[in-house]
Structure formats: structure tokens, C-alpha cells
mmCIF file of C-alpha atoms and ligand atoms in Angstrom:
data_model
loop_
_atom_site.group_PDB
_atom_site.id
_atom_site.type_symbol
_atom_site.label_atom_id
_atom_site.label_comp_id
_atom_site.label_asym_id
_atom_site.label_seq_id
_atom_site.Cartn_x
_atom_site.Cartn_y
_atom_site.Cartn_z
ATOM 1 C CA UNK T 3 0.000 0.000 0.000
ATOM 2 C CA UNK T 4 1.482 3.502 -0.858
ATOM 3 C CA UNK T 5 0.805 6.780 0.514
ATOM 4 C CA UNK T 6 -1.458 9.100 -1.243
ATOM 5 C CA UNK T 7 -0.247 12.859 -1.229
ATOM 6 C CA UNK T 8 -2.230 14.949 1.240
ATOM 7 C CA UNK T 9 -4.123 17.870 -0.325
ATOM 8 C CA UNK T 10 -5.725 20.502 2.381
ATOM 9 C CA UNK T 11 -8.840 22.301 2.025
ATOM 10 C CA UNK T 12 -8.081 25.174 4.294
ATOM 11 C CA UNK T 13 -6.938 23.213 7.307
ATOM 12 C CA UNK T 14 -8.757 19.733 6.775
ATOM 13 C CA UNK T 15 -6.099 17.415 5.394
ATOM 14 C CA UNK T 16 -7.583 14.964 2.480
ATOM 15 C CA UNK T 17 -5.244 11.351 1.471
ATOM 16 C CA UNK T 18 -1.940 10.626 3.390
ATOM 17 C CA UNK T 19 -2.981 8.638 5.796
ATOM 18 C CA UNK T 20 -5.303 11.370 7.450
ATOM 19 C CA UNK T 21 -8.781 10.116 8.412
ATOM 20 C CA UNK T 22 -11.720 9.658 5.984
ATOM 21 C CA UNK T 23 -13.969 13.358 5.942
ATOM 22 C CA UNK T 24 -17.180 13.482 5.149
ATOM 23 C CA UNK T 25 -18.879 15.708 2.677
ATOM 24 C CA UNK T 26 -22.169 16.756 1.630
ATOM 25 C CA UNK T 27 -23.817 19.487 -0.415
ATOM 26 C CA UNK T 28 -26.478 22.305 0.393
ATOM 27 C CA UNK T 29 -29.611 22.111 -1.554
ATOM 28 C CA UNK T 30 -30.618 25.334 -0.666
ATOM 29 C CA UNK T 31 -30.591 28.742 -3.233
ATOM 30 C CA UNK T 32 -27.128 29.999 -3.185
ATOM 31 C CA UNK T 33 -28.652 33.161 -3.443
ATOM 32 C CA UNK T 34 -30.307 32.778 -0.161
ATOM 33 C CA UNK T 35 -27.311 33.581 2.147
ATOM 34 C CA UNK T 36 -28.677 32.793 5.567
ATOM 35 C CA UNK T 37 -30.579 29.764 5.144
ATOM 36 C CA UNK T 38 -27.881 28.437 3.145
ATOM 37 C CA UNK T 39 -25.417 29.502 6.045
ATOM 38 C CA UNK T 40 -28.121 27.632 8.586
ATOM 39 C CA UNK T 41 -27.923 24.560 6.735
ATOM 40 C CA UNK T 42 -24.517 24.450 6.211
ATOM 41 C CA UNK T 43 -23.967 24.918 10.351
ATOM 42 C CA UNK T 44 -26.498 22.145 10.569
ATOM 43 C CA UNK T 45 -24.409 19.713 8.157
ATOM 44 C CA UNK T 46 -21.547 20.768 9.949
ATOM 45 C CA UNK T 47 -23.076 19.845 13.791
ATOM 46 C CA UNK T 48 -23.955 16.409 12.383
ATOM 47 C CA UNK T 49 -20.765 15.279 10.882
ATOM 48 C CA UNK T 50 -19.715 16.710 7.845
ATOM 49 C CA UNK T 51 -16.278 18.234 7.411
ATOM 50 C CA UNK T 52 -16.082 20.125 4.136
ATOM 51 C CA UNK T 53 -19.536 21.194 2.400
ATOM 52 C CA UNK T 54 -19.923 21.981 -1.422
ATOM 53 C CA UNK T 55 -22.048 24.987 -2.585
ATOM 54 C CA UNK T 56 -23.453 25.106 -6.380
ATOM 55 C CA UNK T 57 -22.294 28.602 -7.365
ATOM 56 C CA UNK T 58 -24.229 29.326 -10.724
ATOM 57 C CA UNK T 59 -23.590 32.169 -12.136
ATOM 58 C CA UNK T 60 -21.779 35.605 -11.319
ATOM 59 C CA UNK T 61 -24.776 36.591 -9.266
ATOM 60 C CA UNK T 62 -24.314 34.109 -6.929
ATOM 61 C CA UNK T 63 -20.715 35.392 -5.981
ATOM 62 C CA UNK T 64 -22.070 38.642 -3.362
ATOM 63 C CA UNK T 65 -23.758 35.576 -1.527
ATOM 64 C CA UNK T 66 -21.168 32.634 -1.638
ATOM 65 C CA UNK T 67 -18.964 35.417 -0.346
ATOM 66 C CA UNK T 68 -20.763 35.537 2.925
ATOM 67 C CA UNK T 69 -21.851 32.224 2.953
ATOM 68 C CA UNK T 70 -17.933 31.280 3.180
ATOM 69 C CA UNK T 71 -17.000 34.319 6.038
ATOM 70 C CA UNK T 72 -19.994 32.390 8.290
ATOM 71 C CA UNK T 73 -19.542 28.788 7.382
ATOM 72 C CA UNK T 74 -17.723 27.042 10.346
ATOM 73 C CA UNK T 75 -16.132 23.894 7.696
ATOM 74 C CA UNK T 76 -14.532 24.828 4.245
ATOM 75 C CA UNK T 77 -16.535 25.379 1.359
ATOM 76 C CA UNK T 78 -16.298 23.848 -1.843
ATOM 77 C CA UNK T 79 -17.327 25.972 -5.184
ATOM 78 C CA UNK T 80 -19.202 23.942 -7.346
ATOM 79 C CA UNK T 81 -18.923 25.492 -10.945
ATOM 80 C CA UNK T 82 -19.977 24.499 -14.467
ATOM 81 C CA UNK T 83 -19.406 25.963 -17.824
ATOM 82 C CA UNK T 84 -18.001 29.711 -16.479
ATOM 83 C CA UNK T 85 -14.362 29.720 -15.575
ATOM 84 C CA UNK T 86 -14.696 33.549 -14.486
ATOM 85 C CA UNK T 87 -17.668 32.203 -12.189
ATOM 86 C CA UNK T 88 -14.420 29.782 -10.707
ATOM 87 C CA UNK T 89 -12.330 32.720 -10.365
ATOM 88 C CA UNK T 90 -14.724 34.885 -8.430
ATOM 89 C CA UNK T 91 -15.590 31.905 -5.910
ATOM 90 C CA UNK T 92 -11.238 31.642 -5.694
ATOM 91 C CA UNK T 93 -11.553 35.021 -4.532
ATOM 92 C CA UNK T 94 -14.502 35.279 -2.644
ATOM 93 C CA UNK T 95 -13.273 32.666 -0.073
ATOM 94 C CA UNK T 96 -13.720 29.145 -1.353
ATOM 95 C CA UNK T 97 -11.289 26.408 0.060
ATOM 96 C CA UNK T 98 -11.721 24.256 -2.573
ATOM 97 C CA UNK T 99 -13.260 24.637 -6.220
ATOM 98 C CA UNK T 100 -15.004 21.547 -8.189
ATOM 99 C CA UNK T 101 -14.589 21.953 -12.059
ATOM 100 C CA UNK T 102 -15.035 19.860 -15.283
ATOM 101 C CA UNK T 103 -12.136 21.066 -17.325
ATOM 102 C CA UNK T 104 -14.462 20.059 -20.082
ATOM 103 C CA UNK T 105 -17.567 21.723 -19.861
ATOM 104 C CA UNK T 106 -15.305 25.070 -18.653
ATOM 105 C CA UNK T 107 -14.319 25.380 -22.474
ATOM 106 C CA UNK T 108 -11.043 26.498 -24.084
ATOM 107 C CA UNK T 109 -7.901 25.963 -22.244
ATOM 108 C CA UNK T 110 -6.993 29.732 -21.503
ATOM 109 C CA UNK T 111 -10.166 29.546 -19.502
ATOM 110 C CA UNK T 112 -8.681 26.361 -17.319
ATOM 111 C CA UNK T 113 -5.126 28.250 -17.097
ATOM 112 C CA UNK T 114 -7.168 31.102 -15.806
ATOM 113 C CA UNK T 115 -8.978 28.913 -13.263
ATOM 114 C CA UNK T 116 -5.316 26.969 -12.320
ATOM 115 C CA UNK T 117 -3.436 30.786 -11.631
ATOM 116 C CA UNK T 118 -6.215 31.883 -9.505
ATOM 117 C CA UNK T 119 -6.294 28.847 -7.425
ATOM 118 C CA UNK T 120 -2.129 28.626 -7.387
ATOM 119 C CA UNK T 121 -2.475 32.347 -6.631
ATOM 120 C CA UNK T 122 -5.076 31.802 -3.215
ATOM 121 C CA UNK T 123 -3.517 28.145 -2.584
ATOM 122 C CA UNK T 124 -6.465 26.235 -2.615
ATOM 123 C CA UNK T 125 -7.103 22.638 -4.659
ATOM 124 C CA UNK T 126 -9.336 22.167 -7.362
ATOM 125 C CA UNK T 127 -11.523 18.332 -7.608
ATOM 126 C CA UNK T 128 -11.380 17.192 -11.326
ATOM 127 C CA UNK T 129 -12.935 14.090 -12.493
ATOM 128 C CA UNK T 130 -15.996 12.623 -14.256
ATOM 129 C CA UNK T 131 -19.073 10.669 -13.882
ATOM 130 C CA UNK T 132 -21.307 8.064 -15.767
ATOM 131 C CA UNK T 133 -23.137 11.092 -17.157
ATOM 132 C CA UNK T 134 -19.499 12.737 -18.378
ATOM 133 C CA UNK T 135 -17.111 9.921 -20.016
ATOM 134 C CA UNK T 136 -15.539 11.819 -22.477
ATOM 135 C CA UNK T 137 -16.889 10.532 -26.606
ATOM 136 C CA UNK T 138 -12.851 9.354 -27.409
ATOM 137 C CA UNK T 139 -12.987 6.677 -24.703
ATOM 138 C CA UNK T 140 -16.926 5.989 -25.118
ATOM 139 C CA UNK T 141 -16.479 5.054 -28.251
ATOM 140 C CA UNK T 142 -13.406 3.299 -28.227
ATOM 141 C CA UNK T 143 -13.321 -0.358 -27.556
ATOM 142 C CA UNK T 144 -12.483 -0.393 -23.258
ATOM 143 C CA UNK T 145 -14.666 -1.234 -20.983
ATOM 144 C CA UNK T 146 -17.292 1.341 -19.674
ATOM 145 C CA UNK T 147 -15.353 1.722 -16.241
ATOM 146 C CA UNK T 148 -12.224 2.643 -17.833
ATOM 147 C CA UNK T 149 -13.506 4.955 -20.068
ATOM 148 C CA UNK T 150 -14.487 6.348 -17.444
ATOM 149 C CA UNK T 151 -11.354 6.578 -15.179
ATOM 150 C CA UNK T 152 -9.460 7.237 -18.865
ATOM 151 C CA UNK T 153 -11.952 10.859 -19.002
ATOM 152 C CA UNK T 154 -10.900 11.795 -15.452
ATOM 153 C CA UNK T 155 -7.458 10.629 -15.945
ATOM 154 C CA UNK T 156 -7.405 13.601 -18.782
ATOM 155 C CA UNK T 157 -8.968 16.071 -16.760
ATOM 156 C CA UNK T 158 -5.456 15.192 -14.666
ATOM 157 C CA UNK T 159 -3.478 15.575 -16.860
ATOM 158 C CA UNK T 160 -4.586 18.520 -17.865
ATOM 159 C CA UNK T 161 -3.816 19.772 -14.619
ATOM 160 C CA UNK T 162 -0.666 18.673 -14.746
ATOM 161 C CA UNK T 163 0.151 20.089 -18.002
ATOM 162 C CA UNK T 164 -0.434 23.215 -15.803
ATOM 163 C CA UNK T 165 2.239 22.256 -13.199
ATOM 164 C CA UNK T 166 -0.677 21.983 -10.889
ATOM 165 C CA UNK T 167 -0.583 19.051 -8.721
ATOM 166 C CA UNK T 168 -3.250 20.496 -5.984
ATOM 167 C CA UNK T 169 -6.309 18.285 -6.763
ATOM 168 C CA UNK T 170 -8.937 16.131 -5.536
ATOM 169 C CA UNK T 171 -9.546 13.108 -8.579
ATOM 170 C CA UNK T 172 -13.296 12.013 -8.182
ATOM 171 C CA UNK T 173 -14.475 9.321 -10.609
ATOM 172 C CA UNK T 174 -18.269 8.651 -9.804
ATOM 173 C CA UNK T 175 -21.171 6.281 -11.411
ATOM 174 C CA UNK T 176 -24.546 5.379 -10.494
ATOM 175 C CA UNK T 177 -23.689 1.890 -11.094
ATOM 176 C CA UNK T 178 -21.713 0.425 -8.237
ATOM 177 C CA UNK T 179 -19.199 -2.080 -10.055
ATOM 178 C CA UNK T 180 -18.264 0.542 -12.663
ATOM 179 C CA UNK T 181 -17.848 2.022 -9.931
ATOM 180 C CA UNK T 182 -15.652 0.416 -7.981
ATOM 181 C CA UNK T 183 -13.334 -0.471 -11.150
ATOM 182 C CA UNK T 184 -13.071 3.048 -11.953
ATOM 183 C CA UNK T 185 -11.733 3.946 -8.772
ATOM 184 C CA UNK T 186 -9.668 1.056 -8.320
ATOM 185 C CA UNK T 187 -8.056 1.458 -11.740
ATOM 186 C CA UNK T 188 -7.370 5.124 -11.067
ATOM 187 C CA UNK T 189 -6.021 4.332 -7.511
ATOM 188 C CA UNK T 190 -3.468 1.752 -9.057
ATOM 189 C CA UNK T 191 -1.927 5.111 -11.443
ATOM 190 C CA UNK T 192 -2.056 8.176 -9.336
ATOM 191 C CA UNK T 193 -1.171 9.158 -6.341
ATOM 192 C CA UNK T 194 -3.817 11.683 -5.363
ATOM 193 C CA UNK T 195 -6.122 11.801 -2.918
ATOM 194 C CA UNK T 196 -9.978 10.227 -4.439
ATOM 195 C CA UNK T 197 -13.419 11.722 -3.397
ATOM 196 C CA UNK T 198 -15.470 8.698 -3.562
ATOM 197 C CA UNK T 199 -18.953 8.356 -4.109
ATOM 198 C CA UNK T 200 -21.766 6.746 -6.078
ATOM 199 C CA UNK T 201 -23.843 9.216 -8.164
ATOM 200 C CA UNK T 202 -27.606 9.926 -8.233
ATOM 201 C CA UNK T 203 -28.062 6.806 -5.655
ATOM 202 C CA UNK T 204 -31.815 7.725 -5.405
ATOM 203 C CA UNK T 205 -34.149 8.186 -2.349
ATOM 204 C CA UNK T 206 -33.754 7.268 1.148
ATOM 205 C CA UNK T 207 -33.496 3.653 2.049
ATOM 206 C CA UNK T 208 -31.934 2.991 -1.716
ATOM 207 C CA UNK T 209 -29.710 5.589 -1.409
ATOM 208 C CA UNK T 210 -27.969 3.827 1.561
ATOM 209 C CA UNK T 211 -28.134 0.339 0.245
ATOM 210 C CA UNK T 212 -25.963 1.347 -2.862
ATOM 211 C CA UNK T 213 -23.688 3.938 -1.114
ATOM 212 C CA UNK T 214 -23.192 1.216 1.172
ATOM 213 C CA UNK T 215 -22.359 -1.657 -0.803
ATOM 214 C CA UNK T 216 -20.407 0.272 -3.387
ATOM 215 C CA UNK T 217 -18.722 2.830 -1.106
ATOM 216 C CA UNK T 218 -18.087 -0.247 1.511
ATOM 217 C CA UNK T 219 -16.146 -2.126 -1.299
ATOM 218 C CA UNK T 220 -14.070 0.806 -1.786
ATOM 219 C CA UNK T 221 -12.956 1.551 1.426
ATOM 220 C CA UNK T 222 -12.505 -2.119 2.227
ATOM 221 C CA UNK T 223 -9.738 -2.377 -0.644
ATOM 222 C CA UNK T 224 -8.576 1.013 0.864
ATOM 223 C CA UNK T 225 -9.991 3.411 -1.610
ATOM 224 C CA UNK T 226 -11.148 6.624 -1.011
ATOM 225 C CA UNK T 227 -10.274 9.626 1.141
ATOM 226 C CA UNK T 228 -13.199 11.417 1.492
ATOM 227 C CA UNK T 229 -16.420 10.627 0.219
ATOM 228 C CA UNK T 230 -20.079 11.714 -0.100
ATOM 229 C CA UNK T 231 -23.246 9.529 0.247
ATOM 230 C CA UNK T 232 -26.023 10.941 -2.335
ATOM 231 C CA UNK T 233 -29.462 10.896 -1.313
ATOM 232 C CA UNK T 234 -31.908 12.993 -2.740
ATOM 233 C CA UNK T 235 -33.987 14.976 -0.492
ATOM 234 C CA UNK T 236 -32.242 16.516 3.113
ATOM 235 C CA UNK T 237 -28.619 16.698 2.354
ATOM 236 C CA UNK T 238 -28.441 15.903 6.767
ATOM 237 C CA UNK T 239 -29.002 12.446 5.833
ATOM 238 C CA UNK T 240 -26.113 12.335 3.824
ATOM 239 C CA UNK T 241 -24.091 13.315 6.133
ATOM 240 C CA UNK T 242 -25.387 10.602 9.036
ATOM 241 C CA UNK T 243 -25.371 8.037 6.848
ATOM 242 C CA UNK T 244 -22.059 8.721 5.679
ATOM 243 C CA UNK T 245 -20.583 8.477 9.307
ATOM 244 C CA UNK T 246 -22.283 5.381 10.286
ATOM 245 C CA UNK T 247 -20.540 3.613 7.424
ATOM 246 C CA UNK T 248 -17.372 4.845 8.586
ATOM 247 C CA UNK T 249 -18.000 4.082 11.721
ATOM 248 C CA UNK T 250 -19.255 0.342 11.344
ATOM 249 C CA UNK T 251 -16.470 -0.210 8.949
ATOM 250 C CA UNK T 252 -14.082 0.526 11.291
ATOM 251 C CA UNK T 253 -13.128 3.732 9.745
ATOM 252 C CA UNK T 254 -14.104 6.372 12.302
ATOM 253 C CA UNK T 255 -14.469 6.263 16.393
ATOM 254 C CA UNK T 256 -17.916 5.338 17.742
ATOM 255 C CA UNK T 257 -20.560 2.745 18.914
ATOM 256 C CA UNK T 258 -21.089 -0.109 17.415
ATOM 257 C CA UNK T 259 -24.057 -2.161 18.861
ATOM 258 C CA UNK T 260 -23.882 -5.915 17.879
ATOM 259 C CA UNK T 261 -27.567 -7.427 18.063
ATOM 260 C CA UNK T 262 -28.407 -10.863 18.007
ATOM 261 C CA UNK T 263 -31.296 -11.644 14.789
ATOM 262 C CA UNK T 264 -33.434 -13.513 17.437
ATOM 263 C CA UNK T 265 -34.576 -17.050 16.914
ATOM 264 C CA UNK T 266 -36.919 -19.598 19.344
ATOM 265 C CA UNK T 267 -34.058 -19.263 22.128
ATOM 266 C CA UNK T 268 -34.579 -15.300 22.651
ATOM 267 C CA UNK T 269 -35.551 -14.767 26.088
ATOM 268 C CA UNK T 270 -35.224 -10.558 26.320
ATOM 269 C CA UNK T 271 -36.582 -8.134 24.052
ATOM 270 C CA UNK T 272 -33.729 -7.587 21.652
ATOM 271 C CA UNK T 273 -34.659 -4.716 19.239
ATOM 272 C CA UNK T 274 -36.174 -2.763 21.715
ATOM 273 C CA UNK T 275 -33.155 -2.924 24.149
ATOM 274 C CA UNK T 276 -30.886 -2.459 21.691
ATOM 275 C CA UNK T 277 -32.412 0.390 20.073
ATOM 276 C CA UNK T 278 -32.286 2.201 23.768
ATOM 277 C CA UNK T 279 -28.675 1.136 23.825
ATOM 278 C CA UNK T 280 -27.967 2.835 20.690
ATOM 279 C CA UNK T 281 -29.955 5.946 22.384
ATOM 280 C CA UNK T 282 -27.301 5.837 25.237
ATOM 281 C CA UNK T 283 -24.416 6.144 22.792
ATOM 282 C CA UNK T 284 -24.985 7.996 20.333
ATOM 283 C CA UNK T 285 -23.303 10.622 21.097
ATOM 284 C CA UNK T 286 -20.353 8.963 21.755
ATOM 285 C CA UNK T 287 -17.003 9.615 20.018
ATOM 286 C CA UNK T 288 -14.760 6.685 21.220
ATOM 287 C CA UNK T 289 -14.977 2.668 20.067
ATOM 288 C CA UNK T 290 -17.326 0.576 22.028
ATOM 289 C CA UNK T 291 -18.787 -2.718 21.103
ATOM 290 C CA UNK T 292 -21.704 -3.373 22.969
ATOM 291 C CA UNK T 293 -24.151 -6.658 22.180
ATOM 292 C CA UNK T 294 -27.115 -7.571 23.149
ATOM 293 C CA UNK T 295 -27.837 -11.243 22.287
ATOM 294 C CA UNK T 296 -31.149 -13.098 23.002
ATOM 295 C CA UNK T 297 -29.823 -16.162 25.264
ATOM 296 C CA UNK T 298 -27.123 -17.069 27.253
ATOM 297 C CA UNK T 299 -26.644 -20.215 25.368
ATOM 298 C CA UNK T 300 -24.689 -18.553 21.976
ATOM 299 C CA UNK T 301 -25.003 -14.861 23.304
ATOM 300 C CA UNK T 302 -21.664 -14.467 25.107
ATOM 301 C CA UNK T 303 -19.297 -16.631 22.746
ATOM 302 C CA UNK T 304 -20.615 -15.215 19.826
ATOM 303 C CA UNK T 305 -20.106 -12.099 21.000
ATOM 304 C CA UNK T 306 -17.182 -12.222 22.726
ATOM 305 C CA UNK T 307 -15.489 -9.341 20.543
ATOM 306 C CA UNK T 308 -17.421 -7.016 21.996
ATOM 307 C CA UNK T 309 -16.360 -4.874 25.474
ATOM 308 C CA UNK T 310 -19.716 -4.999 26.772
ATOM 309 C CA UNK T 311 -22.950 -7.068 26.047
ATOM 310 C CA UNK T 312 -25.901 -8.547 27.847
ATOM 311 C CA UNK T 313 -27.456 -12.028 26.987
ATOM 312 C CA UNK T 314 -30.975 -13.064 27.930
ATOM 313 C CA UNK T 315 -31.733 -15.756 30.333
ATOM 314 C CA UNK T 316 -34.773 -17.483 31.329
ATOM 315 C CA UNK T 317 -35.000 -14.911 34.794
ATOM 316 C CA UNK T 318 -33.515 -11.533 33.246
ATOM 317 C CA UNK T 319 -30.365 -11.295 31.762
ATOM 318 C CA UNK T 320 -26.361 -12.011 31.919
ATOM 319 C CA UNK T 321 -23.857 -9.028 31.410
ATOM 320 C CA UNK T 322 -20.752 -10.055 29.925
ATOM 321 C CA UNK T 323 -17.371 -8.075 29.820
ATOM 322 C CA UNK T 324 -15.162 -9.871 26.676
ATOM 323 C CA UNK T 325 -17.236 -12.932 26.991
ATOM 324 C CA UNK T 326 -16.976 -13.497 30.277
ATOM 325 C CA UNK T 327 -20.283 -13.192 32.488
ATOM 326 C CA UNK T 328 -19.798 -10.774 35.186
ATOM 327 C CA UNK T 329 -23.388 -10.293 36.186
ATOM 328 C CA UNK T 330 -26.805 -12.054 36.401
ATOM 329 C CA UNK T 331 -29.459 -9.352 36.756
ATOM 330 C CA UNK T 332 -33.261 -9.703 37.549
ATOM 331 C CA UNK T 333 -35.473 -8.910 34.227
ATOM 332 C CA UNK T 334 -36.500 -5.634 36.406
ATOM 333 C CA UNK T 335 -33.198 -4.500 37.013
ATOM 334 C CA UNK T 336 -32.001 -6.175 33.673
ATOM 335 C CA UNK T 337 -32.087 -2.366 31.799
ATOM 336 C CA UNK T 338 -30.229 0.161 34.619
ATOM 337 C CA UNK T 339 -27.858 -2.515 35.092
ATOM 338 C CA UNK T 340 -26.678 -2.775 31.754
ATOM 339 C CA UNK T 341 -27.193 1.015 31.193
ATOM 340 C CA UNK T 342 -24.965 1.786 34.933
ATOM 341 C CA UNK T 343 -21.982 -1.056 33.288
ATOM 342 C CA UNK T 344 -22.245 0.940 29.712
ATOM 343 C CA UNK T 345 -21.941 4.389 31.137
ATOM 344 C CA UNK T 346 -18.817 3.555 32.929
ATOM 345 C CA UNK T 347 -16.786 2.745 29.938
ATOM 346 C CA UNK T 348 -18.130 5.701 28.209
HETATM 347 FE FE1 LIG D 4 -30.941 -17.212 19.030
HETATM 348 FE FE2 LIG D 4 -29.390 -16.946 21.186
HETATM 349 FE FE3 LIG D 4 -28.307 -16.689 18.708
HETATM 350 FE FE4 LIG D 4 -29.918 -14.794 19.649
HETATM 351 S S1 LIG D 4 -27.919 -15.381 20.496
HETATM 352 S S2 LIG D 4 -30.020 -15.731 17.610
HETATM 353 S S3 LIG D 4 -31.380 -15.974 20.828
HETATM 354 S S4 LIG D 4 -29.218 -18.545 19.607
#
């Protein structure tokens, strides 16, 4: 495994070996400064670390210009077609711009767009998605996913024709393999930090399943250094979502609650005692496995990885500290119990 180069969007490091940061992206009019500003504080409170802002056009700038003097994370410029629209966000404060050196135009505009943000030392993202593979590699014999990767791998080199080394590669479909190959293929030839995500996932609950299956196989073959979970509606689910995959991947501190899936031996109420369990934590910033497992019979050895747990028996229930049973507790003194033995090792 090499070591990515660490880009910084103002002080948040992104690659090396820094932690995984989370990212997400108002939905709010840019042109509304303070509700954009609210939401942004909002995505900030519940996780997120860097938040992108669609800046349209030049009338957007007065706005975006506030909106980055209030934010409390860096702000990402998200820009299409007008490379002076890139320029002004450079200047009025963003930490990071997000460009398709392909839809910006001619390549004085893109030099334009590379001296401003050499000039204010701040990256820029290039890439592509499903929607963008460049016509060359479409219609040339490779595979879909490395057409893909080839039409960001341009957009880098572009860059680099530059001299400008300061990006962010993000390669992103809605279709989780391609996915994954993309990324993979572009991790195995470049040494820059990847934004990882899968595109236009779709509402809620299918939103999570994909991100989760095609984000998880990323990060589990150590790809990706910061990522963002689409899901169309409140951009605050994004950002929850995002850090409970970190976090039950192993990737970020935090609870994890281990649950038993019940079967004829349960003798406590499982879900419901596990869902308070997951009420005492969750605010919670350091690693703790806690389990709650239906019967004493499997409960303990199969969750003997975990620092705390509890396993039902036929009077109440049996706390356990690394598999080991420490306790046996009346069913009505079963919950405080447990809850008194959690909040210590919080
Ligand atoms: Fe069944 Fe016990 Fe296993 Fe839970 S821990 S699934 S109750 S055998």
C-alpha cells in the first residue's frame, strides 16, 4: 500500500494517511445567504467536514462570499461551464473549487482557473461521472469503467500540463461495479487523494443500500479519502449516513451495537433494548462494542469481541465483559444494570 499525497482544504487534510472526511452538499438557493449559512452549520453539527455549494452564475458570488466568512467547515465551489464564475468563488473565499475542465471550455479559460487557485492556494476536484465519459474513450473499444477513469485521468493531466498538482480526482457512477473499477483502476496510477462516491443513488433507504455496498467495497480495498453519500432529499441524511458507514467499517471512532437476529431461544426483548442502547451512545465519540444477544446459550461466545454485552436468560439477563459473564441481573433491574456497566466505559 502507498501513501497518497495529502491535499488541504483550508486546514482539513484529504489522502496521506489522514482520516476519511465526510462531505455533503447544500440544496438550498445559493442566493439565499442565511438559510444556506443555517444549513450548512447544521451539516456541519452532524458530521460533515467540508460542504460543497453550487455557485451558478456571477450573481451568486455577493452571496457565496458571505456564505464562506460564516460557514464554520470549508466550502467547496461547485462550478460548471463559467471559468470567471471559478475565479470569483477563488476570490470570494472558497477552500476548494469543483470543475469539469471540459464543460469550462477552451484551455486559456482552465489556465485562468489553475493561476487563480495557485495564486489563493487552494485545490481544485477534477474528475468525471457516468453522465461525463468523455466521446474518445466511449467510443473506443475499453470497458465502460475505464472509459471512465481514462476521461478523469485527462482532466489530470490537464492539470498537470499546468504544473498543478493540488487536486482532488473524483471518478463517480450510479452503477456500483463501474464504480468500484473506476476507482480502483485510477487508484493503481495516481497518487492523489480520491473523493469517492456513487452518483444519483436515489431516495432514502436505496440511497444507503448502494452507497453502502459500493462505497463499503471501496474503502474495504482502501480506496477513497473522502467521500459523499447521495441521497436525494435533506442533504443531513447524507451526512449521518455517511458516518455510520465509517464508523461500522471501522473507519471512524464510535458505537457499534452488535444485536443478536433472534430465533426460538430469545428470552429478552432484543430490538427494543438495543435500540435504547444505541440511544445511550450515540453521542459517543470513542470505540465501544456493545451486544445484546437473546440467550445465554450462543449470546456471550458469539459475542465475545465485543467490550460490553448482555445475553438473555430465562430470569432476566447475563452481562458479559469480553465474553466473560460478570453479572446475572433480575429482568427488572435487567435495563439500569446494563445502562450503569455501559456508562462507565463511556
Ligand atoms: Fe438465538 Fe441466542 Fe443466537 Fe440470539 S444469540 S439468535 S437468541 S441462539
Amino acid at each position: 500500500m502507498f501513501s497518497k499525497k495529502t491535499i488541504f482544504v483550508n486546514e482539513i487534510p484529504i489522502g496521506g494517511n489522514h482520516p476519511i472526511t465526510i462531505q455533503s452538499m447544500t440544496n438550498t438557493d445559493t442566493l439565499n445567504t442565511e438559510k444556506t449559512i443555517r444549513q450548512i452549520i447544521k451539516l456541519a453539527n452532524a458530521g460533515a467536514d467540508i460542504v460543497r455549494v453550487s455557485v451558478r452564475t456571477l450573481e451568486d458570488i455577493p452571496s457565496f462570499k458571505e456564505i464562506c466568512k460564516n460557514s464554520n467547515v470549508p466550502i467547496v465551489a461547485d462550478i460548471h461551464f463559467d471559468y470567471k464564475v471559478a475565479i470569483e468563488s477563488i476570490k470570494a473565499g472558497a477552500a476548494k473549487v469543483r470543475i469539469n475542465p471540459g464543460n469550462i471550455g477552451d484551455s486559456w479559460k482552465v489556465k485562468e482557473v489553475v493561476k487563480a487557485a495557485k495564486e489563493y492556494n487552494i485545490p481544485i476536484r477534477v474528475g468525471a461521472n457516468s453522465g461525463s465519459i468523455k466521446k474518445e474513450f466511449e467510443n473506443s473499444n475499453m470497458p465502460r469503467y475505464q472509459a471512465l477513469a481514462e476521461s478523469a485521468l485527462q482532466e489530470v493531466k490537464i492539470m498537470e500540463s499546468l504544473d498543478f498538482e493540488n487536486i482532488v480526482i473524483s471518478i463517480k457512477s450510479t452503477d456500483a461495479q463501474e464504480n468500484f473499477l473506476a476507482n480502483k483502476y485510477i487508484s493503481d496510477k495516481v497518487l492523489y487523494p480520491l473523493h469517492i462516491g456513487i452518483t444519483e443513488a436515489g431516495i432514502y433507504e436505496d440511497a444507503l443500500i448502494l452507497s453502502s455496498a459500493g462505497l463499503g467495497a471501496l474503502l474495504l480495498n482502501n480506496i477513497g479519502d473522502t467521500l459523499r453519500i447521495s441521497i436525494a432529499g435533506d442533504p443531513i441524511q447524507e451526512v449521518l449516513v455517511a458516518k455510520k458507514l465509517l464508523t461500522l467499517l471501522g473507519f471512524k471512532k464510535g458505537p457499534r451495537i452488535i444485536a443478536c437476529p433472534t430465533c426460538a431461544r430469545t428470552e429478552i426483548k432484543v430490538e427494543e433494548l438495543a435500540t435504547k442502547v444505541k440511544e445511550w451512545t450515540k453521542n459517543i465519540e470513542k470505540d465501544l462494542n456493545i451486544a445484546v444477544m437473546g440467550c445465554v446459550v450462543n449470546g456471550p461466545g458469539e459475542a465475545k469481541h465485543a467490550d460490553i454485552g448482555i445475553a438473555g436468560t430465562k430470569t432476566g439477563g447475563a452481562i458479559f465483559i469480553n465474553g466473560e459473564i460478570i453479572e446475572t441481573v433480575p429482568e427488572n433491574k435487567l435495563e439500569d444494570t446494563f445502562k450503569k456497566y455501559i456508562e462507565k466505559l463511556i
